[in-house]
């Protein structure tokens, strides 16, 4: 049976096939675009959504529609994160020869993939469509964006602003197409029919992306574990943990889910966290909070995700002091019998105590062995030895040093990480890459190999293997 006949078997498949055909036609028009053209287009796409006034409008409407996070967090993402992402990639060469290896006489040429199928989550629906769209167009691709149903209106608005900007700059509007009435079936069809999937969202959708038969770039579960050692600047650490834990009410998968304090600074650092608005949850309140976050004992309750501490406390049924910004839950164990050791998607952190950096590493691996392995961890320290020991001893793709985790590991102006909302977690997290996913992951590369001026000469066995190996094995 022909592919077209297969696609037309269901109304949803036929509807998506029409969108993919439009997207493919638009992509064909820019397949030979110049570097100057694509860079002009992505500048216009970002400005259309982040320009003064529009950024405020999008931030406000995102909170109104999704009822997740807060205005300040959404504003930073649509106004600052989009600008930072553009700045991060604007000078990258993505057309023609993009890399050369003179010693191997190899050059690499960039080629577009085609139609990118992108998933956009309800927790970051303001900047995700923009970042994914400019990454696609930077590689001379088109993109179809499938939003979470809870964010369909803001997704359509953002995509239409980018479409209007593209037309004004002489490019096809259909380089960016939103799914305006999303459904799981429709998203699955986009993933089947596109050329590459860029998946950001819950575990079921990421698994569906990998199972679609289309090459996919997915992300793993976040459960960031942060260590504070006895050399750290404790005031700095407390301020940055507050920022990271409460940014957009912990909508980010990079929010501090567990904090490990070394014995020597435990009491002092805990007081500093309490002074920053941390409220300790123990006893009956711990049970109430657990029941509020995990409604059936297993799955995170969507009603409390990315909500304020006051909202969650009222929902759970306990009182908190005025000024409480986040919850601190002292914990000793990890795994399914210790729910707070996992990802919480709320302004809640588990608190652990370790005698030294070695125990902190053991705890980090145990916690992330339950959830979050491969994603990220962090450390506040002035000891390069401790920093490198943590990095070497943990199964993680990224380690943030003396930085607010949720605002840093996806890239920020104070570090060199690539700007993105798609964080590969490597084989540890069931992903094919450890990268901060950007346009470079959304292209094909042609390697051009010319003969070496002087051929390589395989050395003698003695030089290649060494006398010891020859004697031992032979």
Coordinates of C-alpha atoms in Angstrom, one line a residue:
X1 CA 0.0 0.0 0.0
X2 CA 1.4 3.5 -0.9
X3 CA 2.4 5.8 1.9
X4 CA -0.2 8.4 0.9
X5 CA -2.9 5.8 1.2
X6 CA -1.6 4.7 4.7
X7 CA -1.6 8.3 5.9
X8 CA -5.2 8.9 4.7
X9 CA -6.6 5.9 6.7
X10 CA -7.9 8.2 9.5
X11 CA -9.2 11.8 9.6
X12 CA -6.4 12.8 12.1
X13 CA -3.7 11.2 9.9
X14 CA -5.1 13.0 6.9
X15 CA -5.3 16.4 8.7
X16 CA -1.7 16.0 9.9
X17 CA -0.5 14.9 6.4
X18 CA -1.9 18.2 5.1
X19 CA 0.0 20.2 7.7
X20 CA 3.2 18.2 7.0
X21 CA 2.8 18.8 3.3
X22 CA 2.5 22.6 3.9
X23 CA 5.5 22.5 6.2
X24 CA 7.6 20.5 3.7
X25 CA 6.7 22.9 0.9
X26 CA 7.8 25.9 3.0
X27 CA 11.1 24.1 3.9
X28 CA 11.8 23.4 0.3
X29 CA 11.7 27.1 -0.4
X30 CA 14.5 27.8 2.1
X31 CA 16.6 24.8 1.5
X32 CA 19.2 26.9 -0.3
X33 CA 18.9 30.0 1.9
X34 CA 22.0 31.9 2.8
X35 CA 23.5 32.4 6.2
X36 CA 22.4 36.0 6.1
X37 CA 18.9 35.1 5.3
X38 CA 18.4 32.5 8.1
X39 CA 20.0 34.8 10.7
X40 CA 17.7 37.7 9.6
X41 CA 14.7 35.5 9.9
X42 CA 15.5 34.2 13.4
X43 CA 16.2 37.7 14.6
X44 CA 12.7 38.8 13.4
X45 CA 11.1 35.7 14.9
X46 CA 12.5 36.4 18.4
X47 CA 11.8 40.2 18.3
X48 CA 8.2 39.5 17.4
X49 CA 7.5 37.8 20.7
X50 CA 10.0 39.5 23.1
X51 CA 9.6 43.2 22.0
X52 CA 8.5 45.5 24.9
X53 CA 4.9 45.2 25.6
X54 CA 4.4 41.9 23.8
X55 CA 6.6 40.0 26.3
X56 CA 4.5 41.3 29.1
X57 CA 1.3 40.3 27.3
X58 CA 2.6 36.8 26.6
X59 CA 3.8 36.3 30.2
X60 CA 0.4 37.4 31.6
X61 CA -1.6 35.3 29.1
X62 CA 0.5 32.2 29.7
X63 CA -0.2 32.3 33.5
X64 CA -3.9 33.0 32.8
X65 CA -4.3 30.0 30.5
X66 CA -2.1 27.4 32.1
X67 CA -2.5 28.4 35.8
X68 CA 1.1 27.3 36.2
X69 CA 4.1 29.3 37.5
X70 CA 4.0 33.1 37.9
X71 CA 4.2 36.2 35.9
X72 CA 7.8 37.0 36.9
X73 CA 9.1 33.6 35.8
X74 CA 7.2 33.7 32.5
X75 CA 8.4 37.2 31.8
X76 CA 12.0 36.2 32.3
X77 CA 11.6 33.3 29.9
X78 CA 9.9 35.1 27.1
X79 CA 11.8 38.3 27.4
X80 CA 15.3 37.3 28.6
X81 CA 15.7 33.6 27.7
X82 CA 14.6 34.1 24.1
X83 CA 17.1 37.0 23.7
X84 CA 19.9 35.0 25.3
X85 CA 19.2 32.0 23.0
X86 CA 19.3 34.2 19.9
X87 CA 22.5 35.8 21.1
X88 CA 24.0 32.3 21.8
X89 CA 23.5 31.1 18.2
X90 CA 23.4 34.1 16.0
X91 CA 27.1 34.0 15.1
X92 CA 27.2 30.3 14.6
X93 CA 27.8 29.2 11.0
X94 CA 25.0 26.8 10.0
X95 CA 25.1 27.1 6.2
X96 CA 27.8 25.6 4.0
X97 CA 31.1 24.6 5.5
X98 CA 30.6 24.6 9.3
X99 CA 33.6 22.7 10.5
X100 CA 37.1 21.8 9.2
X101 CA 39.7 19.3 10.5
X102 CA 42.9 20.2 8.7
X103 CA 45.0 17.4 10.2
X104 CA 42.5 14.9 8.7
X105 CA 41.8 16.9 5.5
X106 CA 38.1 16.8 6.3
X107 CA 35.4 19.5 6.0
X108 CA 31.8 19.3 7.2
X109 CA 28.8 20.7 5.3
X110 CA 25.5 21.5 6.9
X111 CA 22.3 20.2 5.3
X112 CA 18.7 20.6 6.6
X113 CA 16.8 17.7 8.0
X114 CA 13.4 18.8 6.7
X115 CA 10.3 19.0 8.9
X116 CA 10.9 19.1 12.7
X117 CA 8.1 17.8 14.9
X118 CA 8.4 19.6 18.3
X119 CA 6.6 19.0 21.6
X120 CA 6.0 21.9 23.9
X121 CA 5.2 21.3 27.6
X122 CA 2.6 23.2 29.7
X123 CA 5.3 24.2 32.2
X124 CA 7.4 26.2 29.7
X125 CA 5.0 27.1 26.9
X126 CA 6.1 30.7 26.5
X127 CA 9.8 30.3 25.4
X128 CA 9.9 26.7 24.2
X129 CA 8.1 27.3 20.9
X130 CA 10.4 30.2 20.2
X131 CA 13.7 28.4 21.1
X132 CA 12.8 25.3 19.1
X133 CA 11.5 27.3 16.1
X134 CA 14.7 29.4 15.8
X135 CA 16.9 26.3 16.2
X136 CA 14.9 24.7 13.4
X137 CA 15.1 27.7 11.0
X138 CA 18.8 28.2 11.8
X139 CA 19.3 24.8 10.3
X140 CA 17.0 25.7 7.3
X141 CA 14.3 23.4 8.5
X142 CA 10.6 24.0 9.1
X143 CA 8.8 23.1 12.3
X144 CA 5.4 21.9 13.5
X145 CA 4.8 22.6 17.2
X146 CA 2.5 20.4 19.3
X147 CA 1.6 22.1 22.5
X148 CA 0.2 20.6 25.7
X149 CA -3.6 21.2 25.6
X150 CA -3.3 23.4 28.7
X151 CA -1.2 25.8 26.6
X152 CA -2.8 25.7 23.2
X153 CA -3.9 29.3 22.9
X154 CA -0.6 30.8 24.0
X155 CA 1.2 28.4 21.7
X156 CA -0.9 29.5 18.7
X157 CA -0.4 33.2 19.6
X158 CA 3.4 32.9 19.8
X159 CA 3.6 30.8 16.6
X160 CA 1.4 33.2 14.7
X161 CA 3.5 36.2 15.8
X162 CA 6.6 34.4 14.4
X163 CA 4.6 33.5 11.2
X164 CA 3.7 37.1 10.7
X165 CA 7.3 38.2 11.2
X166 CA 8.5 35.6 8.6
X167 CA 6.1 36.9 6.0
X168 CA 7.2 40.5 6.6
X169 CA 10.8 39.3 6.0
X170 CA 10.0 37.5 2.8
X171 CA 10.0 34.0 4.2
X172 CA 7.2 31.4 4.1
X173 CA 4.8 31.6 7.1
X174 CA 4.6 27.8 7.1
X175 CA 8.1 27.5 8.4
X176 CA 6.3 27.6 11.7
X177 CA 3.0 25.7 12.1
X178 CA 1.2 25.3 15.4
X179 CA -1.2 22.5 16.2
X180 CA -4.1 24.6 17.2
X181 CA -6.4 21.9 18.6
X182 CA -3.9 19.4 20.1
X183 CA -4.6 15.8 21.1
X184 CA -2.4 12.8 21.9
X185 CA -3.5 11.2 18.6
X186 CA -2.6 14.3 16.6
X187 CA 0.8 14.7 18.3
X188 CA 1.6 11.0 17.6
X189 CA 0.8 11.5 14.0
X190 CA 3.1 14.5 13.7
X191 CA 5.8 12.4 15.2
X192 CA 5.2 9.6 12.7
X193 CA 5.2 11.9 9.7
X194 CA 7.9 14.5 10.4
X195 CA 11.6 14.0 9.7
X196 CA 13.0 14.5 13.3
X197 CA 11.3 14.9 16.6
X198 CA 12.4 17.4 19.3
X199 CA 10.6 16.1 22.4
X200 CA 10.2 18.1 25.6
X201 CA 7.5 17.1 28.0
X202 CA 6.4 14.3 30.3
X203 CA 7.9 10.8 30.3
X204 CA 4.9 9.2 28.3
X205 CA 5.3 11.7 25.4
X206 CA 9.1 11.3 25.3
X207 CA 8.7 7.5 25.2
X208 CA 6.1 7.9 22.4
X209 CA 8.6 10.0 20.5
X210 CA 11.3 7.3 20.8
X211 CA 8.7 4.7 19.7
X212 CA 7.4 6.6 16.7
X213 CA 9.9 5.2 14.2
X214 CA 11.2 8.8 13.5
X215 CA 14.6 9.8 14.7
X216 CA 14.0 11.6 18.0
X217 CA 15.8 13.8 20.4
X218 CA 14.3 13.3 23.8
X219 CA 15.0 14.4 27.4
X220 CA 15.1 12.5 30.7
X221 CA 13.5 13.1 34.1
X222 CA 14.8 16.0 36.1
X223 CA 15.7 15.5 39.8
X224 CA 18.5 17.9 40.4
X225 CA 20.6 17.2 43.6
X226 CA 22.7 20.1 45.0
X227 CA 25.6 19.7 47.4
X228 CA 26.8 22.5 49.6
X229 CA 30.3 21.7 51.0
X230 CA 32.2 23.2 53.9
X231 CA 34.2 25.6 51.6
X232 CA 31.1 27.3 50.1
X233 CA 30.1 30.9 50.4
X234 CA 26.9 30.0 52.4
X235 CA 25.1 33.4 51.9
X236 CA 25.7 33.1 48.2
X237 CA 24.5 29.5 48.1
X238 CA 21.3 30.3 50.1
X239 CA 20.4 33.2 47.8
X240 CA 20.9 31.1 44.7
X241 CA 19.1 28.0 46.0
X242 CA 16.1 30.3 46.8
X243 CA 16.2 31.7 43.2
X244 CA 16.5 28.3 41.7
X245 CA 13.8 26.6 43.9
X246 CA 11.2 29.4 43.4
X247 CA 11.8 30.5 39.8
X248 CA 8.4 30.2 38.1
X249 CA 7.3 28.2 41.1
X250 CA 9.6 25.3 40.2
X251 CA 8.1 24.8 36.8
X252 CA 11.5 23.8 35.5
X253 CA 12.7 20.2 35.6
X254 CA 16.1 21.7 36.7
X255 CA 14.7 23.1 40.0
X256 CA 16.6 22.0 43.2
X257 CA 14.8 18.8 44.2
X258 CA 17.3 17.7 46.9
X259 CA 19.9 19.6 48.8
X260 CA 22.8 17.9 50.6
X261 CA 24.5 19.8 53.3
X262 CA 27.9 18.6 54.7
X263 CA 28.0 18.1 58.5
X264 CA 30.4 21.0 59.1
X265 CA 28.0 23.6 57.8
X266 CA 24.6 21.8 58.2
X267 CA 23.1 23.9 61.0
X268 CA 24.5 27.2 59.8
X269 CA 23.3 26.6 56.2
X270 CA 19.9 25.4 57.3
X271 CA 19.3 28.6 59.3
X272 CA 20.3 30.6 56.2
X273 CA 17.8 28.7 54.0
X274 CA 15.1 29.3 56.6
X275 CA 16.0 33.0 56.6
X276 CA 15.4 33.0 52.8
X277 CA 11.8 31.7 53.2
X278 CA 12.4 28.0 53.7
X279 CA 9.9 26.3 56.0
X280 CA 10.7 22.9 57.5
X281 CA 8.0 20.3 57.0
X282 CA 8.0 17.3 59.4
X283 CA 5.6 14.9 61.1
X284 CA 2.0 15.2 60.3
X285 CA 2.6 18.1 57.8
X286 CA 5.0 15.9 55.9
X287 CA 2.3 13.3 55.4
X288 CA -0.2 16.0 54.3
X289 CA 2.3 17.4 51.9
X290 CA 3.1 14.0 50.5
X291 CA -0.6 13.3 50.0
X292 CA -1.0 16.6 48.2
X293 CA 1.9 16.2 45.8
X294 CA 1.2 12.5 45.0
X295 CA -2.5 12.2 44.6
X296 CA -2.6 8.4 44.3
X297 CA 0.7 7.7 45.9
X298 CA 2.4 7.4 42.6
X299 CA 1.7 10.2 40.2
X300 CA 2.4 13.9 40.7
X301 CA -0.9 15.9 41.3
X302 CA -1.2 18.4 38.5
X303 CA -3.2 20.7 40.8
X304 CA -0.1 21.6 42.9
X305 CA 2.5 21.7 40.1
X306 CA 4.2 25.1 39.8
X307 CA 2.0 26.7 42.4
X308 CA 3.0 29.0 45.3
X309 CA 3.8 27.7 48.8
X310 CA 0.7 29.3 50.2
X311 CA -1.5 27.5 47.5
X312 CA 0.1 24.1 48.3
X313 CA -0.2 24.6 52.0
X314 CA -3.9 25.5 51.8
X315 CA -4.5 22.6 49.5
X316 CA -2.7 20.2 51.8
X317 CA -4.3 21.5 54.9
X318 CA -1.6 23.0 57.1
X319 CA -0.6 26.5 58.1
X320 CA 2.7 28.2 57.1
X321 CA 4.2 31.5 58.3
X322 CA 3.9 34.6 56.2
X323 CA 6.8 34.9 53.9
X324 CA 7.3 31.2 53.3
X325 CA 8.7 30.7 49.8
X326 CA 9.5 27.0 49.7
X327 CA 9.4 23.8 51.7
X328 CA 12.3 22.0 53.3
X329 CA 11.6 18.3 53.9
X330 CA 14.4 16.6 56.0
X331 CA 15.0 13.1 54.5
X332 CA 17.3 10.2 55.1
X333 CA 16.2 7.6 52.5
X334 CA 15.7 7.4 48.8
X335 CA 13.6 5.3 46.4
X336 CA 9.9 4.6 46.0
X337 CA 9.4 4.3 49.7
X338 CA 10.8 7.9 50.2
X339 CA 8.7 9.9 47.8
X340 CA 10.4 13.2 48.5
X341 CA 13.6 11.8 47.1
X342 CA 12.1 12.0 43.6
X343 CA 11.1 14.9 41.3
X344 CA 8.4 17.0 42.9
X345 CA 7.7 19.8 40.4
X346 CA 6.8 22.1 43.3
X347 CA 8.5 24.5 45.6
X348 CA 9.6 21.6 47.8
X349 CA 13.1 20.3 48.4
X350 CA 14.3 17.3 50.2
X351 CA 17.2 17.9 52.7
X352 CA 20.0 15.5 53.3
X353 CA 23.0 15.5 55.6
X354 CA 26.4 14.0 54.6
X355 CA 29.6 13.8 56.6
X356 CA 31.9 14.5 53.6
X357 CA 32.0 14.9 49.8
X358 CA 32.2 11.1 49.4
X359 CA 29.0 10.5 51.2
X360 CA 27.4 13.4 49.2
X361 CA 28.4 11.7 46.0
X362 CA 27.0 8.4 47.2
X363 CA 23.7 10.1 48.2
X364 CA 23.5 11.9 44.8
X365 CA 23.9 8.6 42.9
X366 CA 21.4 6.9 45.1
X367 CA 18.8 9.6 44.8
X368 CA 19.2 9.9 41.1
X369 CA 19.3 6.2 40.7
X370 CA 15.7 6.4 41.7
X371 CA 14.8 9.4 39.5
X372 CA 16.8 11.9 37.5
X373 CA 20.0 10.0 36.5
X374 CA 21.9 11.7 33.7
X375 CA 20.1 15.0 34.0
X376 CA 22.1 17.4 36.2
X377 CA 23.5 18.1 39.7
X378 CA 25.2 21.0 41.3
X379 CA 27.6 22.0 43.9
X380 CA 28.4 25.1 46.0
X381 CA 32.1 24.9 46.8
X382 CA 35.5 26.7 46.5
X383 CA 37.3 23.4 46.3
X384 CA 38.3 22.3 42.8
X385 CA 39.1 18.9 44.3
X386 CA 35.6 18.5 45.6
X387 CA 34.0 19.9 42.4
X388 CA 35.9 17.5 40.2
X389 CA 35.4 14.6 42.6
X390 CA 31.6 15.2 42.4
X391 CA 31.7 15.5 38.6
X392 CA 33.8 12.3 38.2
X393 CA 31.8 10.3 40.7
X394 CA 28.2 11.0 39.5
X395 CA 26.3 9.8 36.5
X396 CA 25.2 13.2 35.2
X397 CA 25.4 15.1 32.0
X398 CA 25.9 18.6 33.6
X399 CA 27.3 19.9 36.9
X400 CA 26.6 23.5 37.8
X401 CA 29.2 25.1 40.1
X402 CA 28.2 28.0 42.3
X403 CA 25.1 28.8 40.2
X404 CA 21.3 28.6 40.6
X405 CA 20.6 25.3 39.0
X406 CA 17.3 25.9 37.3
X407 CA 18.5 29.1 35.7
X408 CA 21.9 27.8 34.7
X409 CA 22.1 24.3 33.2
X410 CA 19.9 25.2 30.2
X411 CA 22.3 28.1 29.6
X412 CA 22.5 31.6 30.9
X413 CA 24.5 34.8 30.5
X414 CA 26.8 33.9 33.4
X415 CA 28.0 30.6 31.9
X416 CA 29.0 28.9 28.7
X417 CA 26.2 26.3 28.5
X418 CA 24.2 26.3 25.3
X419 CA 20.8 28.0 25.6
X420 CA 18.0 25.5 25.3
X421 CA 15.0 23.9 27.1
X422 CA 15.9 20.5 25.8
X423 CA 18.5 18.8 28.0
X424 CA 19.8 15.4 26.9
X425 CA 20.5 12.9 29.7
X426 CA 22.6 10.4 27.8
X427 CA 22.3 6.7 28.2
X428 CA 21.7 7.2 32.0
X429 CA 18.4 8.9 31.2
X430 CA 17.5 6.8 28.2
X431 CA 18.5 9.5 25.7
X432 CA 20.8 9.4 22.7
X433 CA 22.7 12.6 23.6
X434 CA 24.1 14.4 26.6
X435 CA 23.9 17.7 24.8
X436 CA 22.1 20.9 25.6
X437 CA 20.1 20.4 22.3
X438 CA 20.3 23.3 19.8
X439 CA 20.3 23.8 16.0
X440 CA 23.4 21.6 15.6
X441 CA 21.3 18.6 16.6
X442 CA 18.7 19.5 13.9
X443 CA 20.9 19.3 10.8
X444 CA 22.5 16.6 8.7
X445 CA 26.2 16.8 8.1
X446 CA 28.1 15.8 5.0
X447 CA 31.7 14.9 5.6
X448 CA 34.0 15.7 2.7
X449 CA 37.3 13.7 2.9
X450 CA 40.3 14.4 0.7
X451 CA 43.5 12.3 0.6
X452 CA 46.1 13.2 3.1
X453 CA 49.2 14.8 1.8
X454 CA 51.1 12.1 3.5
X455 CA 49.5 8.7 4.0
X456 CA 49.4 7.3 7.6
X457 CA 51.9 4.5 8.2
X458 CA 50.9 1.7 10.6
X459 CA 53.9 1.3 12.9
X460 CA 55.6 -1.9 13.8
X461 CA 53.9 -4.3 16.2
X462 CA 56.5 -3.5 18.9
X463 CA 55.7 0.2 18.6
X464 CA 51.9 -0.3 18.3
X465 CA 51.3 -2.9 21.0
X466 CA 54.4 -2.7 23.1
X467 CA 56.8 -5.5 24.2
X468 CA 54.8 -6.2 27.4
X469 CA 51.5 -6.9 25.6
X470 CA 53.2 -9.0 22.9
X471 CA 54.9 -11.1 25.6
X472 CA 51.8 -11.4 27.8
X473 CA 49.2 -12.2 25.0
X474 CA 51.6 -14.0 22.6

